[in-house]
Amino acid sequence: RNGDGRAVLRSSVREFLCSEAMHYLGIPTSRAASLVVSDDDVWRDQFYNGNIKKERGAIVLRLAKSWFRIGSLEILAHSGELDLQRRLLDFIIQEHFPSIAMNDSNRYLEFFSTVISETANLIALWMSVGFAHGVCNTDNFSLLSITIDYGPFGFMDSYDPNFVPNTSDDERRYKIGNQANVGLFNLSKLLQALNPLLDPRQKQLASQVLEGYGERYYIRFTELFKTKLGLTGENEDDNYLIAFLLKVSLLC
């Protein structure tokens, strides 16, 4: 893509502040350990409108439990490196999913089910604070379901499901109201990458688990919004109230 791989100071400050804010909001995220300003000049077209300006470069030192992404498994499956993919997946499970027994023949299925649940939880948490990631591709989706790779993200000032913080996202694929659907798409790509390691029965079960993603997301989304509204217990009108308030917010 002819990129130089450099970050500018303004985006680095944004990432530093946002990742720390997300942490203290209780949302799983990478952290910013330090920010170093470079003496090198970087030329950037901030709004992709042909207006290129000189900016200061910077480096953010990021911290996370792991940087493995859905794309980490996708690339190995695509190139047919199944032995390496299996070894990597076993390492990830052993290091980061201690509840899954390594001698369990269904460990990859259990792993997939866990990632589905945690991804649904993460996106529901994003929605609960009006956070739009901006670039929700499989390379930016953590297998540990933490927020990583802060780029053209943004927070809604007022409720708008069509809010797009990424000025280069002309098709609005990653608009805030589509994040849950993009999560499903990314998880389907994860299943596609895992399929060569699953037997026919496990493939069928994994597909069934994936079908339950939408319900898991909606349950968590509803829980978070009920908490915001101070609603306790279960009432069949709760979901209607949440939908009504969001609709009213859209009109305001």
mmCIF file of C-alpha atoms in Angstrom:
data_model
loop_
_atom_site.group_PDB
_atom_site.id
_atom_site.type_symbol
_atom_site.label_atom_id
_atom_site.label_comp_id
_atom_site.label_asym_id
_atom_site.label_seq_id
_atom_site.Cartn_x
_atom_site.Cartn_y
_atom_site.Cartn_z
ATOM 1 C CA ARG A 1 0.000 0.000 0.000
ATOM 2 C CA ASN A 2 3.077 2.232 -0.256
ATOM 3 C CA GLY A 3 2.918 3.098 3.457
ATOM 4 C CA ASP A 4 6.007 4.127 5.406
ATOM 5 C CA GLY A 5 4.910 2.427 8.638
ATOM 6 C CA ARG A 6 5.256 5.575 10.722
ATOM 7 C CA ALA A 7 2.789 7.055 13.196
ATOM 8 C CA VAL A 8 2.284 10.765 13.771
ATOM 9 C CA LEU A 9 2.104 12.519 17.122
ATOM 10 C CA ARG A 10 -1.611 13.369 17.024
ATOM 11 C CA SER A 11 -2.703 9.764 16.392
ATOM 12 C CA SER A 12 -0.226 8.464 18.972
ATOM 13 C CA VAL A 13 -1.596 10.793 21.656
ATOM 14 C CA ARG A 14 -5.132 9.705 20.748
ATOM 15 C CA GLU A 15 -4.206 6.035 21.100
ATOM 16 C CA PHE A 16 -2.435 6.622 24.413
ATOM 17 C CA LEU A 17 -5.406 8.454 25.906
ATOM 18 C CA CYS A 18 -8.083 6.192 24.456
ATOM 19 C CA SER A 19 -6.497 2.889 25.425
ATOM 20 C CA GLU A 20 -6.107 4.108 29.009
ATOM 21 C CA ALA A 21 -9.670 5.427 29.052
ATOM 22 C CA MET A 22 -10.992 2.107 27.747
ATOM 23 C CA HIS A 23 -9.074 0.243 30.455
ATOM 24 C CA TYR A 24 -10.608 2.340 33.201
ATOM 25 C CA LEU A 25 -14.041 1.973 31.617
ATOM 26 C CA GLY A 26 -13.625 -1.759 32.190
ATOM 27 C CA ILE A 27 -13.246 -2.684 28.531
ATOM 28 C CA PRO A 28 -10.562 -5.267 27.628
ATOM 29 C CA THR A 29 -7.823 -3.405 25.794
ATOM 30 C CA SER A 30 -4.148 -3.079 25.066
ATOM 31 C CA ARG A 31 -2.385 -0.475 27.212
ATOM 32 C CA ALA A 32 0.025 2.321 26.370
ATOM 33 C CA ALA A 33 3.278 2.103 28.336
ATOM 34 C CA SER A 34 5.017 5.097 26.808
ATOM 35 C CA LEU A 35 4.910 7.668 24.042
ATOM 36 C CA VAL A 36 8.133 8.861 22.432
ATOM 37 C CA VAL A 37 8.224 11.808 20.036
ATOM 38 C CA SER A 38 10.492 11.458 17.020
ATOM 39 C CA ASP A 39 12.678 14.151 15.492
ATOM 40 C CA ASP A 40 11.720 12.926 12.025
ATOM 41 C CA ASP A 41 9.093 14.684 9.964
ATOM 42 C CA VAL A 42 6.228 12.635 8.539
ATOM 43 C CA TRP A 43 4.051 13.765 5.638
ATOM 44 C CA ARG A 44 0.369 12.907 5.969
ATOM 45 C CA ASP A 45 -2.945 13.624 4.251
ATOM 46 C CA GLN A 46 -5.063 13.561 7.422
ATOM 47 C CA PHE A 47 -8.478 13.783 5.766
ATOM 48 C CA TYR A 48 -7.590 12.084 2.456
ATOM 49 C CA ASN A 49 -8.490 15.255 0.570
ATOM 50 C CA GLY A 50 -5.155 15.904 -1.119
ATOM 51 C CA ASN A 51 -3.984 18.360 1.549
ATOM 52 C CA ILE A 52 -0.640 16.860 2.629
ATOM 53 C CA LYS A 53 1.054 18.401 5.665
ATOM 54 C CA LYS A 54 4.264 17.865 7.597
ATOM 55 C CA GLU A 55 3.746 16.377 11.073
ATOM 56 C CA ARG A 56 5.838 15.118 13.959
ATOM 57 C CA GLY A 57 6.388 11.377 14.153
ATOM 58 C CA ALA A 58 5.937 9.372 17.356
ATOM 59 C CA ILE A 59 6.054 5.845 18.746
ATOM 60 C CA VAL A 60 3.614 4.295 21.231
ATOM 61 C CA LEU A 61 4.852 1.303 23.206
ATOM 62 C CA ARG A 62 1.831 -0.987 23.447
ATOM 63 C CA LEU A 63 1.280 -3.689 26.059
ATOM 64 C CA ALA A 64 -1.094 -6.650 25.811
ATOM 65 C CA LYS A 65 -1.380 -10.237 27.023
ATOM 66 C CA SER A 66 -1.039 -11.347 23.420
ATOM 67 C CA TRP A 67 -1.036 -9.918 19.927
ATOM 68 C CA PHE A 68 -2.408 -13.004 18.192
ATOM 69 C CA ARG A 69 -5.316 -12.157 15.924
ATOM 70 C CA ILE A 70 -7.831 -14.048 13.817
ATOM 71 C CA GLY A 71 -5.562 -13.214 10.895
ATOM 72 C CA SER A 72 -2.691 -15.060 12.596
ATOM 73 C CA LEU A 73 -4.539 -18.334 12.001
ATOM 74 C CA GLU A 74 -6.048 -17.293 8.686
ATOM 75 C CA ILE A 75 -2.703 -16.764 6.999
ATOM 76 C CA LEU A 76 -1.457 -20.230 7.996
ATOM 77 C CA ALA A 77 -4.655 -21.931 6.850
ATOM 78 C CA HIS A 78 -4.549 -20.039 3.558
ATOM 79 C CA SER A 79 -0.983 -21.157 2.865
ATOM 80 C CA GLY A 80 -1.745 -24.754 3.895
ATOM 81 C CA GLU A 81 0.716 -24.760 6.799
ATOM 82 C CA LEU A 82 -1.546 -26.922 8.946
ATOM 83 C CA ASP A 83 1.173 -28.384 11.173
ATOM 84 C CA LEU A 84 2.400 -24.914 12.056
ATOM 85 C CA GLN A 85 -1.180 -23.731 12.516
ATOM 86 C CA ARG A 86 -1.894 -26.594 14.920
ATOM 87 C CA ARG A 87 1.273 -25.863 16.900
ATOM 88 C CA LEU A 88 0.430 -22.168 17.100
ATOM 89 C CA LEU A 89 -3.147 -22.847 18.140
ATOM 90 C CA ASP A 90 -2.035 -25.284 20.838
ATOM 91 C CA PHE A 91 0.410 -22.675 22.125
ATOM 92 C CA ILE A 92 -2.310 -20.012 22.250
ATOM 93 C CA ILE A 93 -4.684 -22.332 24.099
ATOM 94 C CA GLN A 94 -2.047 -23.472 26.572
ATOM 95 C CA GLU A 95 -0.865 -19.931 27.308
ATOM 96 C CA HIS A 96 -4.130 -18.006 27.317
ATOM 97 C CA PHE A 97 -7.049 -20.423 27.734
ATOM 98 C CA PRO A 98 -6.209 -22.385 30.917
ATOM 99 C CA SER A 99 -9.773 -23.681 31.287
ATOM 100 C CA ILE A 100 -9.305 -25.792 28.137
ATOM 101 C CA ALA A 101 -7.499 -29.108 28.678
ATOM 102 C CA MET A 102 -4.741 -29.739 26.162
ATOM 103 C CA ASN A 103 -5.581 -33.455 26.033
ATOM 104 C CA ASP A 104 -9.203 -32.708 25.127
ATOM 105 C CA SER A 105 -9.924 -33.802 21.559
ATOM 106 C CA ASN A 106 -12.516 -31.008 21.377
ATOM 107 C CA ARG A 107 -10.106 -28.281 22.501
ATOM 108 C CA TYR A 108 -10.320 -26.393 19.209
ATOM 109 C CA LEU A 109 -14.097 -26.432 19.404
ATOM 110 C CA GLU A 110 -13.957 -25.183 23.010
ATOM 111 C CA PHE A 111 -11.510 -22.492 21.944
ATOM 112 C CA PHE A 112 -13.813 -21.341 19.156
ATOM 113 C CA SER A 113 -16.821 -21.246 21.473
ATOM 114 C CA THR A 114 -14.901 -19.155 24.001
ATOM 115 C CA VAL A 115 -13.719 -16.683 21.368
ATOM 116 C CA ILE A 116 -17.311 -16.293 20.156
ATOM 117 C CA SER A 117 -18.582 -15.490 23.657
ATOM 118 C CA GLU A 118 -15.763 -13.078 24.439
ATOM 119 C CA THR A 119 -16.018 -11.326 21.070
ATOM 120 C CA ALA A 120 -19.747 -10.805 21.586
ATOM 121 C CA ASN A 121 -18.990 -9.395 25.033
ATOM 122 C CA LEU A 122 -16.287 -7.057 23.721
ATOM 123 C CA ILE A 123 -18.418 -5.571 20.951
ATOM 124 C CA ALA A 124 -21.350 -5.128 23.350
ATOM 125 C CA LEU A 125 -18.988 -3.238 25.669
ATOM 126 C CA TRP A 126 -17.860 -1.057 22.758
ATOM 127 C CA MET A 127 -21.469 -0.247 21.979
ATOM 128 C CA SER A 128 -22.226 0.552 25.615
ATOM 129 C CA VAL A 129 -19.779 3.482 25.528
ATOM 130 C CA GLY A 130 -20.379 4.519 21.914
ATOM 131 C CA PHE A 131 -16.971 3.355 20.685
ATOM 132 C CA ALA A 132 -16.377 2.710 16.995
ATOM 133 C CA HIS A 133 -13.109 0.934 16.215
ATOM 134 C CA GLY A 134 -12.957 2.106 12.629
ATOM 135 C CA VAL A 135 -11.144 -0.859 11.033
ATOM 136 C CA CYS A 136 -12.690 -4.129 12.245
ATOM 137 C CA ASN A 137 -10.951 -6.537 9.879
ATOM 138 C CA THR A 138 -9.694 -9.964 10.954
ATOM 139 C CA ASP A 139 -6.164 -8.638 11.407
ATOM 140 C CA ASN A 140 -7.439 -6.174 14.024
ATOM 141 C CA PHE A 141 -9.566 -8.682 15.964
ATOM 142 C CA SER A 142 -7.711 -10.202 18.903
ATOM 143 C CA LEU A 143 -8.098 -13.921 19.632
ATOM 144 C CA LEU A 144 -8.147 -12.898 23.293
ATOM 145 C CA SER A 145 -10.998 -10.476 22.573
ATOM 146 C CA ILE A 146 -9.227 -7.314 23.664
ATOM 147 C CA THR A 147 -9.324 -3.967 21.882
ATOM 148 C CA ILE A 148 -6.155 -3.593 19.801
ATOM 149 C CA ASP A 149 -4.768 -1.517 16.944
ATOM 150 C CA TYR A 150 -6.276 1.870 17.670
ATOM 151 C CA GLY A 151 -6.351 3.754 14.398
ATOM 152 C CA PRO A 152 -9.226 5.831 13.003
ATOM 153 C CA PHE A 153 -11.465 5.117 16.017
ATOM 154 C CA GLY A 154 -14.012 7.489 17.498
ATOM 155 C CA PHE A 155 -16.724 7.957 20.097
ATOM 156 C CA MET A 156 -20.223 9.082 19.193
ATOM 157 C CA ASP A 157 -21.152 12.552 20.441
ATOM 158 C CA SER A 158 -24.806 11.635 20.018
ATOM 159 C CA TYR A 159 -26.509 8.375 19.098
ATOM 160 C CA ASP A 160 -26.139 7.596 15.410
ATOM 161 C CA PRO A 161 -25.879 3.959 14.223
ATOM 162 C CA ASN A 162 -24.373 5.257 10.964
ATOM 163 C CA PHE A 163 -21.462 6.953 12.734
ATOM 164 C CA VAL A 164 -18.179 6.278 10.887
ATOM 165 C CA PRO A 165 -14.952 7.639 12.417
ATOM 166 C CA ASN A 166 -12.784 6.396 9.539
ATOM 167 C CA THR A 167 -12.812 9.010 6.781
ATOM 168 C CA SER A 168 -11.474 6.445 4.286
ATOM 169 C CA ASP A 169 -14.383 4.028 4.912
ATOM 170 C CA ASP A 170 -16.461 5.235 1.982
ATOM 171 C CA GLU A 171 -18.735 2.176 2.034
ATOM 172 C CA ARG A 172 -19.433 2.575 5.782
ATOM 173 C CA ARG A 173 -18.581 -1.066 6.341
ATOM 174 C CA TYR A 174 -17.256 -0.370 9.822
ATOM 175 C CA LYS A 175 -19.932 2.055 10.965
ATOM 176 C CA ILE A 176 -20.745 1.672 14.636
ATOM 177 C CA GLY A 177 -24.134 0.086 13.998
ATOM 178 C CA ASN A 178 -22.516 -2.663 11.913
ATOM 179 C CA GLN A 179 -19.814 -3.712 14.366
ATOM 180 C CA ALA A 180 -21.739 -6.717 15.692
ATOM 181 C CA ASN A 181 -22.334 -7.955 12.129
ATOM 182 C CA VAL A 182 -18.678 -7.487 11.246
ATOM 183 C CA GLY A 183 -17.828 -9.471 14.371
ATOM 184 C CA LEU A 184 -19.915 -12.335 13.021
ATOM 185 C CA PHE A 185 -18.168 -12.095 9.655
ATOM 186 C CA ASN A 186 -14.745 -12.226 11.312
ATOM 187 C CA LEU A 187 -15.735 -15.210 13.449
ATOM 188 C CA SER A 188 -16.931 -17.017 10.328
ATOM 189 C CA LYS A 189 -13.461 -16.435 8.871
ATOM 190 C CA LEU A 190 -11.956 -17.871 12.049
ATOM 191 C CA LEU A 191 -14.103 -20.975 11.664
ATOM 192 C CA GLN A 192 -13.017 -21.238 8.042
ATOM 193 C CA ALA A 193 -9.391 -21.192 9.220
ATOM 194 C CA LEU A 194 -10.080 -23.822 11.903
ATOM 195 C CA ASN A 195 -12.041 -26.183 9.657
ATOM 196 C CA PRO A 196 -8.994 -28.161 8.408
ATOM 197 C CA LEU A 197 -8.254 -29.065 12.043
ATOM 198 C CA LEU A 198 -11.800 -30.228 12.844
ATOM 199 C CA ASP A 199 -13.503 -33.541 12.138
ATOM 200 C CA PRO A 200 -16.968 -33.595 10.477
ATOM 201 C CA ARG A 201 -18.840 -33.728 13.805
ATOM 202 C CA GLN A 202 -16.817 -30.853 15.238
ATOM 203 C CA LYS A 203 -17.387 -28.779 12.110
ATOM 204 C CA GLN A 204 -21.135 -29.208 12.484
ATOM 205 C CA LEU A 205 -21.031 -28.298 16.170
ATOM 206 C CA ALA A 206 -18.834 -25.275 15.475
ATOM 207 C CA SER A 207 -21.320 -24.015 12.887
ATOM 208 C CA GLN A 208 -24.111 -24.359 15.429
ATOM 209 C CA VAL A 209 -22.088 -22.452 18.011
ATOM 210 C CA LEU A 210 -21.457 -19.674 15.495
ATOM 211 C CA GLU A 211 -25.192 -19.407 14.849
ATOM 212 C CA GLY A 212 -25.631 -18.542 18.526
ATOM 213 C CA TYR A 213 -23.327 -15.517 18.328
ATOM 214 C CA GLY A 214 -26.140 -13.068 17.626
ATOM 215 C CA GLU A 215 -28.104 -14.160 20.679
ATOM 216 C CA ARG A 216 -25.029 -13.990 22.909
ATOM 217 C CA TYR A 217 -24.287 -10.486 21.693
ATOM 218 C CA TYR A 218 -27.862 -9.277 22.159
ATOM 219 C CA ILE A 219 -28.106 -10.714 25.680
ATOM 220 C CA ARG A 220 -24.903 -8.942 26.735
ATOM 221 C CA PHE A 221 -25.904 -5.725 24.959
ATOM 222 C CA THR A 222 -29.233 -5.750 26.795
ATOM 223 C CA GLU A 223 -27.576 -6.455 30.156
ATOM 224 C CA LEU A 224 -25.266 -3.476 29.764
ATOM 225 C CA PHE A 225 -28.026 -1.077 28.768
ATOM 226 C CA LYS A 226 -30.299 -2.282 31.566
ATOM 227 C CA THR A 227 -27.492 -1.534 34.004
ATOM 228 C CA LYS A 228 -27.174 1.980 32.587
ATOM 229 C CA LEU A 229 -30.905 2.495 33.065
ATOM 230 C CA GLY A 230 -30.924 1.024 36.564
ATOM 231 C CA LEU A 231 -33.268 -1.774 35.536
ATOM 232 C CA THR A 232 -33.106 -4.824 37.774
ATOM 233 C CA GLY A 233 -34.706 -8.213 37.358
ATOM 234 C CA GLU A 234 -36.413 -9.423 34.209
ATOM 235 C CA ASN A 235 -39.285 -7.644 32.522
ATOM 236 C CA GLU A 236 -40.597 -8.432 29.059
ATOM 237 C CA ASP A 237 -40.861 -4.697 28.353
ATOM 238 C CA ASP A 238 -37.163 -4.001 29.018
ATOM 239 C CA ASN A 239 -36.046 -4.724 25.465
ATOM 240 C CA TYR A 240 -38.839 -2.568 24.083
ATOM 241 C CA LEU A 241 -37.823 0.295 26.380
ATOM 242 C CA ILE A 242 -34.181 0.119 25.289
ATOM 243 C CA ALA A 243 -35.144 0.084 21.602
ATOM 244 C CA PHE A 244 -37.560 2.973 22.170
ATOM 245 C CA LEU A 245 -34.974 5.110 23.965
ATOM 246 C CA LEU A 246 -32.395 4.509 21.243
ATOM 247 C CA LYS A 247 -34.943 5.508 18.615
ATOM 248 C CA VAL A 248 -35.787 8.670 20.538
ATOM 249 C CA SER A 249 -32.066 9.436 20.899
ATOM 250 C CA LEU A 250 -31.676 9.138 17.137
ATOM 251 C CA LEU A 251 -34.384 11.762 16.619
ATOM 252 C CA CYS A 252 -32.935 14.230 19.117
#
